[in-house]
Coordinates of C-alpha atoms in Angstrom, one line a residue:
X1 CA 34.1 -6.9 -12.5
X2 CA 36.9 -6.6 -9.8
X3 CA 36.4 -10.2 -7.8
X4 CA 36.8 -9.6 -3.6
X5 CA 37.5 -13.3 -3.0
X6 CA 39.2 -16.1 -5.0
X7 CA 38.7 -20.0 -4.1
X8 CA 36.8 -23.2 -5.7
X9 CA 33.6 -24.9 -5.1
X10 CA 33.2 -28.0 -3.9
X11 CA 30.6 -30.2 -5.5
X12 CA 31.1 -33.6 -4.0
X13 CA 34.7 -34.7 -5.7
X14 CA 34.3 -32.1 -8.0
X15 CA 36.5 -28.9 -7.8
X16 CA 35.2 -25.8 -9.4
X17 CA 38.0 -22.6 -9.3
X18 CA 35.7 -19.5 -8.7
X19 CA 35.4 -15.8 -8.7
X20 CA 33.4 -14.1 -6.5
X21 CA 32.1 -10.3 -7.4
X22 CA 29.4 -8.4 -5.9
X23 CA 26.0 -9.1 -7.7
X24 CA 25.0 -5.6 -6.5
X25 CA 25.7 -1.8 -6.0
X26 CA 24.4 1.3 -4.4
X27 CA 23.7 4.4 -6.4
X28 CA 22.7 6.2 -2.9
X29 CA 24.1 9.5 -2.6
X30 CA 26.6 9.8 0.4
X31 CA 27.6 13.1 2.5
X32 CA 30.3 14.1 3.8
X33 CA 30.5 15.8 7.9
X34 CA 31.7 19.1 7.5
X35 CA 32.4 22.2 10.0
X36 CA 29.3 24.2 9.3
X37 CA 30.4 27.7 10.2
X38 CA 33.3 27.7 7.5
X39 CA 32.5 24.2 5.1
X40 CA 35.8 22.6 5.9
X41 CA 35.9 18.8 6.0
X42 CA 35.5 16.7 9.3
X43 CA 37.9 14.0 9.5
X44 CA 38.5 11.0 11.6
X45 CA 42.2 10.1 12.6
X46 CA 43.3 7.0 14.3
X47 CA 45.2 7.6 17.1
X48 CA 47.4 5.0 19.4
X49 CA 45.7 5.8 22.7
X50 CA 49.5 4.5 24.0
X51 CA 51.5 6.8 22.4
X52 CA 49.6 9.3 21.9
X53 CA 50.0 9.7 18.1
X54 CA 47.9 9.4 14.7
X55 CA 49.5 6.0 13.0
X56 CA 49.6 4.7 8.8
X57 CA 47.1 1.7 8.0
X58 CA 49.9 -0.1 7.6
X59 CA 50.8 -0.2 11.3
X60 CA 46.8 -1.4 12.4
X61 CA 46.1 -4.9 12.5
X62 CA 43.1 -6.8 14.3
X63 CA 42.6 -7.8 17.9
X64 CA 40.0 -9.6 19.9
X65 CA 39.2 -7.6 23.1
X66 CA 38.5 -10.2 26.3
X67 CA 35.5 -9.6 28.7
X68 CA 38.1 -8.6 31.2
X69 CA 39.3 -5.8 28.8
X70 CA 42.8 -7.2 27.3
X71 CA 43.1 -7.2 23.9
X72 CA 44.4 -10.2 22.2
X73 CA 46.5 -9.6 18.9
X74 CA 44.7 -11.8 15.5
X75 CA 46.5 -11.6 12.8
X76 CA 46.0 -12.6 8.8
X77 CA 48.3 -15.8 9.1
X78 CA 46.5 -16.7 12.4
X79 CA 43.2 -16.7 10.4
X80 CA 45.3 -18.8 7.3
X81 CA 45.4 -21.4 9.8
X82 CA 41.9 -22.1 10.7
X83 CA 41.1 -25.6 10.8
X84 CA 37.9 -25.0 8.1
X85 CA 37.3 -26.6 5.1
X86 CA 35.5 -23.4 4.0
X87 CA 38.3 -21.0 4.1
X88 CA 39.1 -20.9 0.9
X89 CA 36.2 -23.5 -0.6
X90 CA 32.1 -23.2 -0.7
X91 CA 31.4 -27.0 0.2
X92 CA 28.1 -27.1 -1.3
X93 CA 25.8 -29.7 1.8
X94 CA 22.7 -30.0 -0.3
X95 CA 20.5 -29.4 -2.4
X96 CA 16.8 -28.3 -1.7
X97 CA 14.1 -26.7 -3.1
X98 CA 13.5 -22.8 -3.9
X99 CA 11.0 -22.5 -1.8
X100 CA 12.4 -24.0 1.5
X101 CA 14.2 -20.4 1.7
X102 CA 12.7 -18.1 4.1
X103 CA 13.8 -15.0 2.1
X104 CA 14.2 -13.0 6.1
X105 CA 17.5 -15.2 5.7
X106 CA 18.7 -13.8 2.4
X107 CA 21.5 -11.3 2.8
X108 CA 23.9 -9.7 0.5
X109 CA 24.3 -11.5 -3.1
X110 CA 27.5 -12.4 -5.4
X111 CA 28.0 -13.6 -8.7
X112 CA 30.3 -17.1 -9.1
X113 CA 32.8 -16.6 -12.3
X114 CA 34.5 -19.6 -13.9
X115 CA 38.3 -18.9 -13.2
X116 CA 40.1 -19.9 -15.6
X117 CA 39.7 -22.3 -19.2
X118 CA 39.8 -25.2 -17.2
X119 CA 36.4 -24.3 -14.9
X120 CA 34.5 -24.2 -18.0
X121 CA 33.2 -27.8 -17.8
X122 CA 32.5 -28.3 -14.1
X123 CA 31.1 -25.0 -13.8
X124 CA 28.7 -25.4 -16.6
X125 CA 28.1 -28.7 -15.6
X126 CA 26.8 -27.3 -11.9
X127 CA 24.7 -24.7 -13.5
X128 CA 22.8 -27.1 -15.7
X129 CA 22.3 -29.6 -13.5
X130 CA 20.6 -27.0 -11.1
X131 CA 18.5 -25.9 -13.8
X132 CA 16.8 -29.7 -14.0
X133 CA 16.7 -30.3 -11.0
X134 CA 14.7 -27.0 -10.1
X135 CA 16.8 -26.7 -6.8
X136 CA 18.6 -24.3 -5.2
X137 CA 22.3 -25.5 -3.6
X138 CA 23.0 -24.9 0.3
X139 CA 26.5 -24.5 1.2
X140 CA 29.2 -23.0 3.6
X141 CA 31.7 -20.7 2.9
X142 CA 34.2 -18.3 4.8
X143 CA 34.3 -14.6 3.9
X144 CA 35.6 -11.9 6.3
X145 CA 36.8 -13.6 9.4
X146 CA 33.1 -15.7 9.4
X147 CA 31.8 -18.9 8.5
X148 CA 29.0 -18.2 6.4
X149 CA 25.8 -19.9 4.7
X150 CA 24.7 -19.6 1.2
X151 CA 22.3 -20.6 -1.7
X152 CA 23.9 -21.1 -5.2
X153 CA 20.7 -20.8 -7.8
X154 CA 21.2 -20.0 -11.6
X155 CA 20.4 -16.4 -13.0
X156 CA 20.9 -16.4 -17.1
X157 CA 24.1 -18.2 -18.0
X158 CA 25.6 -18.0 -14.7
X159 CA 25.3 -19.1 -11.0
X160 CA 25.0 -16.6 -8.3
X161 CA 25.1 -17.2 -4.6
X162 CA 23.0 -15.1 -2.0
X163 CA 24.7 -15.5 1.9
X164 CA 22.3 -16.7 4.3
X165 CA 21.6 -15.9 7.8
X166 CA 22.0 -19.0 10.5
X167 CA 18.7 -19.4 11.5
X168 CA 19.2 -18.4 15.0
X169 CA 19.6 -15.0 13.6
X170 CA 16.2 -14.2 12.3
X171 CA 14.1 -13.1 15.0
X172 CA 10.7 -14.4 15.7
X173 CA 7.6 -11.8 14.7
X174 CA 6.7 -11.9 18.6
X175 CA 4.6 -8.9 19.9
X176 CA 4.3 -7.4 16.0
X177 CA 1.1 -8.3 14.8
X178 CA -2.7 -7.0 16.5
X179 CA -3.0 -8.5 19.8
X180 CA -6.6 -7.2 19.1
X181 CA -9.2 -9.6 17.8
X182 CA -10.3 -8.1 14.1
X183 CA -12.9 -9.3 12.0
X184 CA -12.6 -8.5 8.4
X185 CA -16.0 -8.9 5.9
X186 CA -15.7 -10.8 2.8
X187 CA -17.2 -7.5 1.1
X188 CA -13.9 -5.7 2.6
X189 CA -11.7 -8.9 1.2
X190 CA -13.6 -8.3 -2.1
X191 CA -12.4 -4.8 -2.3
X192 CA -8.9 -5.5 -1.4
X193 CA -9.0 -8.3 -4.2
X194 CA -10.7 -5.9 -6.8
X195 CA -7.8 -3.2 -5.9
X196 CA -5.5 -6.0 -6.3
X197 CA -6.2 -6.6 -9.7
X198 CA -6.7 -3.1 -10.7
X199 CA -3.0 -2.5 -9.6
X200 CA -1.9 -5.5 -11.4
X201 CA 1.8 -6.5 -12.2
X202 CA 4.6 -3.9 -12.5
X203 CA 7.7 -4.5 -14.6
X204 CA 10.9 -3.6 -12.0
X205 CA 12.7 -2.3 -14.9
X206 CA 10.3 1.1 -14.8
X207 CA 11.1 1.3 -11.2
X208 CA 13.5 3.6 -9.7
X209 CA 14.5 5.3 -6.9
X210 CA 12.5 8.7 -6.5
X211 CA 14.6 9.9 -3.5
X212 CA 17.5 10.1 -4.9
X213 CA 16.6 11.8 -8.1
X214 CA 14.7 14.5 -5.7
X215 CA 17.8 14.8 -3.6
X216 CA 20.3 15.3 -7.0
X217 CA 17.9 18.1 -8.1
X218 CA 18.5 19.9 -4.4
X219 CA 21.9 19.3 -5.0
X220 CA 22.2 20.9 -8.5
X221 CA 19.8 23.9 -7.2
X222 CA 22.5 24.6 -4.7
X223 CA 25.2 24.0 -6.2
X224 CA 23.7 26.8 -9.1
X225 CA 22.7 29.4 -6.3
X226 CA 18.8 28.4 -6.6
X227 CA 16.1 28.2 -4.2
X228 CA 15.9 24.4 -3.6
X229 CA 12.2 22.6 -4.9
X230 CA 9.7 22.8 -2.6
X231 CA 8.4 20.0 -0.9
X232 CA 5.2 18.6 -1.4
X233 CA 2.6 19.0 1.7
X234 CA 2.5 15.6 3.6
X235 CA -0.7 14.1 3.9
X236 CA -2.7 14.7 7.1
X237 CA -2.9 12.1 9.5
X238 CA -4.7 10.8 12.6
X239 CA -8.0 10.7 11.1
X240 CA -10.4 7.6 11.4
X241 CA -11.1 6.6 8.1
X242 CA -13.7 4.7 6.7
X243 CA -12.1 1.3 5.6
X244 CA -14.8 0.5 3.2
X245 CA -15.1 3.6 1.7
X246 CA -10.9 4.1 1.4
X247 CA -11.2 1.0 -0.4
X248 CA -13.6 2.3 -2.8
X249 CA -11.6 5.3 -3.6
X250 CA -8.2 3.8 -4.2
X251 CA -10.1 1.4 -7.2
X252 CA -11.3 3.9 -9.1
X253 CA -8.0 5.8 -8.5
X254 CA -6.6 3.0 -9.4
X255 CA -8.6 2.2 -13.0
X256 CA -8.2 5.8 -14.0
X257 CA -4.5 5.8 -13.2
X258 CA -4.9 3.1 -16.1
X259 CA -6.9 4.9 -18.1
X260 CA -9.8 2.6 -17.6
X261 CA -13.6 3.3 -16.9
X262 CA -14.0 4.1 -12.9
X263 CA -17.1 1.7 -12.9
X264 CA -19.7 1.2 -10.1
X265 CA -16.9 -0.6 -6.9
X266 CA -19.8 -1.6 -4.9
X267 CA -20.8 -3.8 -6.9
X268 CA -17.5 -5.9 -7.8
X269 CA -17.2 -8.9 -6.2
X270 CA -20.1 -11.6 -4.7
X271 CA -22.8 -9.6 -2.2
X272 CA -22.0 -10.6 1.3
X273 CA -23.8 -12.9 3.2
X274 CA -26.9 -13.0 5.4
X275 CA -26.2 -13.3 9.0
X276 CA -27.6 -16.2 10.6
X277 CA -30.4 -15.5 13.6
X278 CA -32.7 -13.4 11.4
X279 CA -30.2 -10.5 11.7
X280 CA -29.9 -8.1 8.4
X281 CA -27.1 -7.4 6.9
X282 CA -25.3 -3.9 6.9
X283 CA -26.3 -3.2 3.8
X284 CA -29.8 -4.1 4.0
X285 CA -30.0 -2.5 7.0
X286 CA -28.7 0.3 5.6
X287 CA -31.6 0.2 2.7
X288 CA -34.3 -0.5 5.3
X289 CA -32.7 2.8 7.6
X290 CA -32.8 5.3 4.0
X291 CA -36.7 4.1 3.4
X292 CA -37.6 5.1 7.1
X293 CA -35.6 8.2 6.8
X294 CA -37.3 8.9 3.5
X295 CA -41.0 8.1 4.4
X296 CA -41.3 10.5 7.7
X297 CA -40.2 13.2 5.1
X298 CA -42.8 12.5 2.9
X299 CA -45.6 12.3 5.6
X300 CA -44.7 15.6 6.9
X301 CA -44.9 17.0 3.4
X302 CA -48.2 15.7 2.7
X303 CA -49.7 16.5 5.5
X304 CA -49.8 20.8 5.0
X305 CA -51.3 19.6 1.1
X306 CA -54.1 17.7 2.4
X307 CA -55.2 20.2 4.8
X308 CA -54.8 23.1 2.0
X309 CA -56.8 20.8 0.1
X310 CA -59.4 20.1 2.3
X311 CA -59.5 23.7 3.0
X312 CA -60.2 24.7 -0.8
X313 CA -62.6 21.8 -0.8
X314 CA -64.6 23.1 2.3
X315 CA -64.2 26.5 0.2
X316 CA -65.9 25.7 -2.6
X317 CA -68.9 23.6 -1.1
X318 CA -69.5 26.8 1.1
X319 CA -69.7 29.1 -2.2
X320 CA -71.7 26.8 -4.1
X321 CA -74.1 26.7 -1.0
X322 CA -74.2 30.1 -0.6
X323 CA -74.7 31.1 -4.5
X324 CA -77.4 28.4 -4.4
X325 CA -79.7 30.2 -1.4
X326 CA -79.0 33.5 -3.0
X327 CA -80.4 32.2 -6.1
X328 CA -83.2 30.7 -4.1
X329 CA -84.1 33.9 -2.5
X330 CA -83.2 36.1 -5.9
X331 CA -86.2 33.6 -7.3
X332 CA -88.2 33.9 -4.2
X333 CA -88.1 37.5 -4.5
X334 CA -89.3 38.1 -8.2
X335 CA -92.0 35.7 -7.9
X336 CA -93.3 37.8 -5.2
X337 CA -92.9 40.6 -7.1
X338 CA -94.4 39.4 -9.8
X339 CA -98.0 38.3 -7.9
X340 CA -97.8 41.9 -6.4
X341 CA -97.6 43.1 -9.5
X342 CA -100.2 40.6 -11.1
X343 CA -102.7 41.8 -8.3
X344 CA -102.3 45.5 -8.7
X345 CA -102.5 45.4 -12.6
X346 CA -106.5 43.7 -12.6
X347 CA -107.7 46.3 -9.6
X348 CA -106.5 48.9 -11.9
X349 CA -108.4 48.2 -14.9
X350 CA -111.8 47.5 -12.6
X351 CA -111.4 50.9 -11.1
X352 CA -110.5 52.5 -14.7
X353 CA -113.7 50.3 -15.2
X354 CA -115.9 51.7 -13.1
X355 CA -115.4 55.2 -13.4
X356 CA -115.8 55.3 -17.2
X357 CA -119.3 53.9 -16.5

C-alpha cells in the first residue's frame, strides 16, 4: 500500500519511524458531467482571473484570502516552518479507555506501518503494550495543513489510528429528538425485544452494498442496448399504522425469514401490568368489549327461537284440545245413538208382539 504521509511516533522518549496508508477505500461508482445533447465531456479549467488564461498545476500554489478580500500567498516551506511538534510526529498525550470515545468523533482511519528494520522493536513494543492495557492511545498529529487528533488502537498484528474530531466540532442533538411527551408500554418494549432477538447478529462479511450492484447492472444494460431493470414499487406512505400490530408482523416476518416456526407474538414476553385505580387494562378491556359485543348477538338470535317455540308449543296444546272435544262429542254422539237405537229395538218387538196375538 502506497503510504500518503511519512514521520515517527512519539511514545514518551521512544521514537517509532511510521507509515501511514489509508485503512479504507470506496468502491462507489463515480460519473462523469457530460454535454447531453452530443455525450462530449464537461471539463473544468483553471483560469488566472488576471491574465486571463488557463495555467499548468505547476504554476498554482496556496493562499489565505483575508476578510477584507486580499489574498495572502502560503507556501510549502512556509508550512515546513511551523512551530509544531506534530508536523512531522504523532505525540501520543495519553492513554484512555475504548469506551471514553464518543464514536460522532471518529473520522477517517489509517493504518501505522513499521518503516524500516529498525521500528520493529518499538513498534511492536507499542502494539503489545496496548493490547494489556486494554486502552486506546490519544494523540496529535498534523496532516494537510491541520493539526489533528487521533486514537491509535490495535487491529490483528498492527496498529491503526482513526482521526478524531475536536470536540467543539460535534454538534449537540438540540431540537432532534420528540419535543412530544410519549409513553411506550412494556408490552410494546416486549415486542421490540422479541424482534430483537429474532433478528439476531449479522456477520458484516455477508454484507454488501446493494446500490451499487443495482446501479452496475443499469450500467451494463446500457452499455449492451437493453432496457434498464425496472424498479421496484416504493412502499406507500403516510398511513397511521398500528404500532402494536407492525410489531407483530415484522416477528413472524422475521422467524420465517429464518426459517423458524411463526409462533403465537402475543404471547412472548411478561403480560403487562394492571393499572392502579381499579382501571383495566387494554387487553382486558379489550376481552370484556368482545363478550358484550358477542352476547347482544346472541340475545337477538334467541329471541325469534323462543317465540317460534312458544308458537309450536301454543300449536300443539290447541290440537290436542281440540282432538280431545271432538273425541268427546264423537263419544257423545254414538252413545246417543246407541240409546235411540236401544229404545226403538224393544217397541218393535212389543208391536211385532201384539199383532201376532
Amino acid at each position: 500500500m502506497r503510504s500518503i504521509w511519512n514521520g515517527a511516533i512519539s511514545f514518551g522518549l521512544v521514537s517509532i519511524p511510521i507509515k501511514l496508508v489509508n485503512a479504507t477505500e470506496s468502491h462507489s461508482i463515480s460519473f462523469r458531467q457530460i454535454h447531453v445533447d452530443d455525450g462530449g465531456r464537461i471539463r473544468y479549467r483553471k483560469v488566472c482571473e488576471l491574465e486571463d488564461r488557463e495555467v499548468s498545476q505547476a504554476e498554482i500554489g496556496k493562499g489565505y484570502e483575508d476578510a477584507d478580500g486580499t489574498i495572502i500567498p502560503i507556501s510549502d516551506e512556509d508550512l515546513s516552518h511551523l512551530p509544531l511538534p506534530t508536523a512531522k510526529t504523532i505525540e501520543i498525550v495519553a492513554f484512555v479507555p475504548g469506551d471514553r470515545i464518543d464514536p460522532l468523533q471518529m473520522d477517517a482511519a489509517y493504518y501505522l506501518a513499521a518503516s524500516g528494520a529498525p521500528a520493529a522493536k518499538p513498534y511492536t513494543l507499542l502494539r503489545e503494550a496496548l493490547k494489556r492495557s486494554n486502552k486506546v492511545a490519544i494523540a496529535k498529529y498534523a496532516l494537510r495543513g491541520r493539526e489533528r487528533l487521533g486514537m491509535l488502537r490495535v487491529v490483528g498484528d498492527a496498529i491503526a489510528m482513526h482521526g478524531l474530531l475536536w470536540p467543539d466540532e460535534v454538534r449537540a442533538p438540540e431540537g432532534v429528538a420528540p419535543d412530544v411527551d410519549v409513553t411506550v408500554r412494556d408490552k410494546e418494549l416486549d415486542l421490540a425485544d422479541a424482534l430483537m432477538d429474532t433478528l439476531g447478529e449479522v456477520d458484516l462479511e455477508d454484507l454488501h452494498d446493494e446500490y451499487r450492484e443495482a446501479l452496475e447492472e443499469v450500467i451494463a444494460a446500457k452499455a449492451a442496448g437493453e432496457t434498464p431493470p425496472e424498479a421496484p414499487s416504493p412502499p406507500s406512505g403516510g398511513k397511521v399504522l398500528d404500532l402494536m400490530a407492525a410489531l407483530e408482523k415484522s416477528v413472524r416476518a422475521a422467524k420465517e425469514s429464518r426459517g423458524e416456526e411463526a409462533a403465537d407474538v402475543r404471547s412472548l414476553g411478561p403480560a403487562a401490568p394492571k393499572e392502579t385505580g381499579g382501571k383495566k387494562t387494554t387487553s382486558t378491556a379489550k376481552k370484556t368489549a368482545a363478550k358484550k359485543t358477542t352476547a347482544p348477538a346472541r340475545k337477538s338470535t334467541s329471541k325469534p327461537a323462543a317465540q317460534a317455540e312458544k308458537k309450536t308449543a301454543a300449536t300443539r296444546t290447541t290440537a290436542k284440545s281440540t282432538a280431545k272435544s271432538t273425541a268427546k262429542k264423537t263419544a257423545a254422539k254414538k252413545t246417543t245413538a246407541e240409546k235411540a237405537t236401544a229404545k226403538k229395538t224393544p217397541a218393535k218387538k212389543t208391536a211385532s208382539r201384539k199383532r201376532s196375538a
